[in-house]
mmCIF file of C-alpha atoms in Angstrom:
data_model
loop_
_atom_site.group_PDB
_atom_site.id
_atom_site.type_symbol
_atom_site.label_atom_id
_atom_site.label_comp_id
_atom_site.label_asym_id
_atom_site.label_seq_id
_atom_site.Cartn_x
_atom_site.Cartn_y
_atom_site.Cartn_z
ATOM 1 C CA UNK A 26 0.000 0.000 0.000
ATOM 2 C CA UNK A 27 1.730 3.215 -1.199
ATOM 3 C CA UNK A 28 2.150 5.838 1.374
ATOM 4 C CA UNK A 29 -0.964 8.303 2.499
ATOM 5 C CA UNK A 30 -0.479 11.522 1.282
ATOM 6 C CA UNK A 31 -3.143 12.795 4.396
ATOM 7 C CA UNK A 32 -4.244 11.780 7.130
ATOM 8 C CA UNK A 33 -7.280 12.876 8.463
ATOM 9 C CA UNK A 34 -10.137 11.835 11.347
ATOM 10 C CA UNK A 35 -13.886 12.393 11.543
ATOM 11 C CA UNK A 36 -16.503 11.483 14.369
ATOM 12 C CA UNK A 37 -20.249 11.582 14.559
ATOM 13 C CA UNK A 38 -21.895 10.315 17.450
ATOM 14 C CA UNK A 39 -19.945 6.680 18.165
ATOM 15 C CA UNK A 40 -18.667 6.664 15.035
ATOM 16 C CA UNK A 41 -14.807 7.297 14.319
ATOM 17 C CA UNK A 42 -13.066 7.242 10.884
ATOM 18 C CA UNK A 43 -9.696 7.197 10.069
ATOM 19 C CA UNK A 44 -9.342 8.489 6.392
ATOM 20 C CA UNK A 45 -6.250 8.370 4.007
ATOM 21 C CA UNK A 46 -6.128 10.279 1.349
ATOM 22 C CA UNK A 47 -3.591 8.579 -1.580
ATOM 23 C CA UNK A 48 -3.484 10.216 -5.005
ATOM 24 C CA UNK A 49 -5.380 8.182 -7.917
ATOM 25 C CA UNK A 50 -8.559 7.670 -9.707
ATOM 26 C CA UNK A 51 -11.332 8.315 -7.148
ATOM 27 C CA UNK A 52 -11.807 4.874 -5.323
ATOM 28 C CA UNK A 53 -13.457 4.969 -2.391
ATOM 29 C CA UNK A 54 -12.764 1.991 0.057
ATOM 30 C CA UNK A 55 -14.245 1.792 3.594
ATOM 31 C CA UNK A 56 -12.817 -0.996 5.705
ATOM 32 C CA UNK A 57 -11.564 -2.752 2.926
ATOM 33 C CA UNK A 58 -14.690 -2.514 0.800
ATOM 34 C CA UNK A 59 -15.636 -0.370 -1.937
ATOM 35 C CA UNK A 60 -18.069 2.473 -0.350
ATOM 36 C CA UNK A 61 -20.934 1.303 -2.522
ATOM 37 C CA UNK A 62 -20.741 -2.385 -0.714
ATOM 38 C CA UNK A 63 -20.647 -1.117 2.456
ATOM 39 C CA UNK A 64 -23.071 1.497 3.240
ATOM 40 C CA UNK A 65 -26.569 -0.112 2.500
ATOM 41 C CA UNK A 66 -27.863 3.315 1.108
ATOM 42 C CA UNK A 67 -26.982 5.197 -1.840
ATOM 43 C CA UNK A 68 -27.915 8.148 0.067
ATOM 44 C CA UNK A 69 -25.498 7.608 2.574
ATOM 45 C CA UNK A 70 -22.904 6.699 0.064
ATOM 46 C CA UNK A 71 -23.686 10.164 -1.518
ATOM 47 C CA UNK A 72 -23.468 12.156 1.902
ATOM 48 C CA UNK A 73 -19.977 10.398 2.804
ATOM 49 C CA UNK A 74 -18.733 11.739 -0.980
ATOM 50 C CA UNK A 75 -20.318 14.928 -1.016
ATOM 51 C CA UNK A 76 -16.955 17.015 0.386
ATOM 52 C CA UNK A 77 -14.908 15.180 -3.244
ATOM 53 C CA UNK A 78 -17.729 16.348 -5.775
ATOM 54 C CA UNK A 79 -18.058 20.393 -4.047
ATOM 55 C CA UNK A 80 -14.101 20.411 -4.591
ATOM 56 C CA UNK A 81 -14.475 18.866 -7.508
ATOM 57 C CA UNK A 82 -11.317 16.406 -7.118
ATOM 58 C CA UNK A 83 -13.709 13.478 -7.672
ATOM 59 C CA UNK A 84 -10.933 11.755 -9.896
ATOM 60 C CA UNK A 85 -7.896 12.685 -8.003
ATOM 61 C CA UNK A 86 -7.773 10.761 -5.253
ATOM 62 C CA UNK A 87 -8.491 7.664 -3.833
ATOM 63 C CA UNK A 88 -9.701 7.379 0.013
ATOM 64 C CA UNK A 89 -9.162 4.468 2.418
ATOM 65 C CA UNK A 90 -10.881 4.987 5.609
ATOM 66 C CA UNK A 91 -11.233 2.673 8.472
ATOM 67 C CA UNK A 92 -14.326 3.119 10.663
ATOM 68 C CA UNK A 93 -15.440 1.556 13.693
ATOM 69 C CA UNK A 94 -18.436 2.163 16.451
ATOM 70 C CA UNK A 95 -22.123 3.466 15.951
ATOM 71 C CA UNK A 96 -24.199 2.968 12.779
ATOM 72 C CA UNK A 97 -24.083 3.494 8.801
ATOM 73 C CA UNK A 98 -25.810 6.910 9.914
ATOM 74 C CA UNK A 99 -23.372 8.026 12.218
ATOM 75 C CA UNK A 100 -20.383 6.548 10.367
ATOM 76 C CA UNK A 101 -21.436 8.066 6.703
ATOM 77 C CA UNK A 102 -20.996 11.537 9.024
ATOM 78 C CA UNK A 103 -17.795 10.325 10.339
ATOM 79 C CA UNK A 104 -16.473 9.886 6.618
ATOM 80 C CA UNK A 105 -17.666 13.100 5.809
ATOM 81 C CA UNK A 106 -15.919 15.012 8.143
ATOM 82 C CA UNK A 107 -12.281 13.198 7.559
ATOM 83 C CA UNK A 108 -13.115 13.439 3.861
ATOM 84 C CA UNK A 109 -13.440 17.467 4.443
ATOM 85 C CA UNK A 110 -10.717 17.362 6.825
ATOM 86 C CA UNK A 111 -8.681 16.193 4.427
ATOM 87 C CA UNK A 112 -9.188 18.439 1.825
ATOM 88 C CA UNK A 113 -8.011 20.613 3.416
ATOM 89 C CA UNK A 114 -4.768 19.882 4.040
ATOM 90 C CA UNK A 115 -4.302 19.315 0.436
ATOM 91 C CA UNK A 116 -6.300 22.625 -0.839
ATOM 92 C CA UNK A 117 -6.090 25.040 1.750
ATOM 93 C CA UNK A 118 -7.993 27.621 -0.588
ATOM 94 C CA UNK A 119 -11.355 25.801 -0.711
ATOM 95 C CA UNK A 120 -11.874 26.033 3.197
ATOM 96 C CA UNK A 121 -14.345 29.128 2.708
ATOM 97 C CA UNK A 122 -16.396 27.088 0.583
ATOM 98 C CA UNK A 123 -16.363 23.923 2.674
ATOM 99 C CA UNK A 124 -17.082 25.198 5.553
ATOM 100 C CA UNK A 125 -20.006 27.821 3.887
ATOM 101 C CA UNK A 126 -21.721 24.013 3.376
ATOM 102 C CA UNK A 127 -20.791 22.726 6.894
ATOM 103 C CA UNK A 128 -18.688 19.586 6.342
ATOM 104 C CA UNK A 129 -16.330 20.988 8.467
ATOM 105 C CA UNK A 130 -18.871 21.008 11.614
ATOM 106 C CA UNK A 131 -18.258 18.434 14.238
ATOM 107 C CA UNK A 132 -21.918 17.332 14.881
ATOM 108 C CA UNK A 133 -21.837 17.372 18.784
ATOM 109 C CA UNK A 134 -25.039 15.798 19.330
ATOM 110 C CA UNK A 135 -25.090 12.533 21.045
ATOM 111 C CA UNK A 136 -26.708 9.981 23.332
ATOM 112 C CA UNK A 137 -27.670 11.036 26.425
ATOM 113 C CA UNK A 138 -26.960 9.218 29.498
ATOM 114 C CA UNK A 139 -29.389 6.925 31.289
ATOM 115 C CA UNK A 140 -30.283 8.455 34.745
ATOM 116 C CA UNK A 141 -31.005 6.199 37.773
ATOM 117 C CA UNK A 142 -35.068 5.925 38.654
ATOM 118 C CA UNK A 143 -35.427 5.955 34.805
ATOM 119 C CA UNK A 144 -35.945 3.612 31.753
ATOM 120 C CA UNK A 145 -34.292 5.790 29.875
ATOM 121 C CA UNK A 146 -32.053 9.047 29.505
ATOM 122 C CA UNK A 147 -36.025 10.747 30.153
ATOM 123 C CA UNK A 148 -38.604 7.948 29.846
ATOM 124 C CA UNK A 149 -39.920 7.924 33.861
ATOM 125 C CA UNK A 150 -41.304 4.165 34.648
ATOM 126 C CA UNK A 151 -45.060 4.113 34.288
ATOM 127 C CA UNK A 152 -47.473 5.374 37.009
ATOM 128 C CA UNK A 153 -49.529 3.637 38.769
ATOM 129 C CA UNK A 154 -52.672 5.564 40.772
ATOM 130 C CA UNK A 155 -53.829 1.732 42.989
#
């Protein structure tokens, strides 16, 4: 495996992915699969891509990443966010516009804990009047 040119990391909720970025023809592997294989939804497959087709570099590079934790939601986010990262690196100039369509947010939102007396983070167990 030839060296990475970048190195990048993105999280969403659980989800971690560590992204190389090599250059080539635009193949896009995820855990040793090709992106289309892996997520179950083209959507998702689209959302994890979107940060190659705004800088238009669609063709330029191809992208290993390794993710683990969460689900395809979470971890088509994660590959967002090191695919953006990325970038970056390699064109500093098209930060504006990357971060004008917010792949370069960290989404912050995640599970809340469970508190003690409750089912769940909120859910309170179900009254009973008798």
């Amino acid at each position: 495996m030839p060296k990475p040119l970048v190195q990048a990391t993105g999280r969403r909720k659980r989800s971690i992915a560590r992204v190389r970025l090599h250059p080539g023809t635009g193949v896009v592997t995820v855990n040793k699969k090709p992106v289309s294989d892996y997520f179950p939804s083209e959507s998702q497959v689209m959302h994890a891509t979107e940060p190659l087709r705004s800088v238009t570099v669609e063709e330029s590079y191809d992208i290993d990443a390794t993710i683990h934790g969460g689900g395809f939601s979470g971890q088509s986010g994660a590959l967002r966010l090191g695919i953006a990262r990325g970038l970056i690196e390699l064109h500093p100039d098209e930060r504006a516009g990357l971060k004008a369509e917010g792949m370069l947010t960290r989404d912050p939102r995640k599970k809340e804990s469970k508190k003690y007396g409750l089912k769940k983070a909120r859910k309170a167990p179900q009254y009973s009047k008798r």
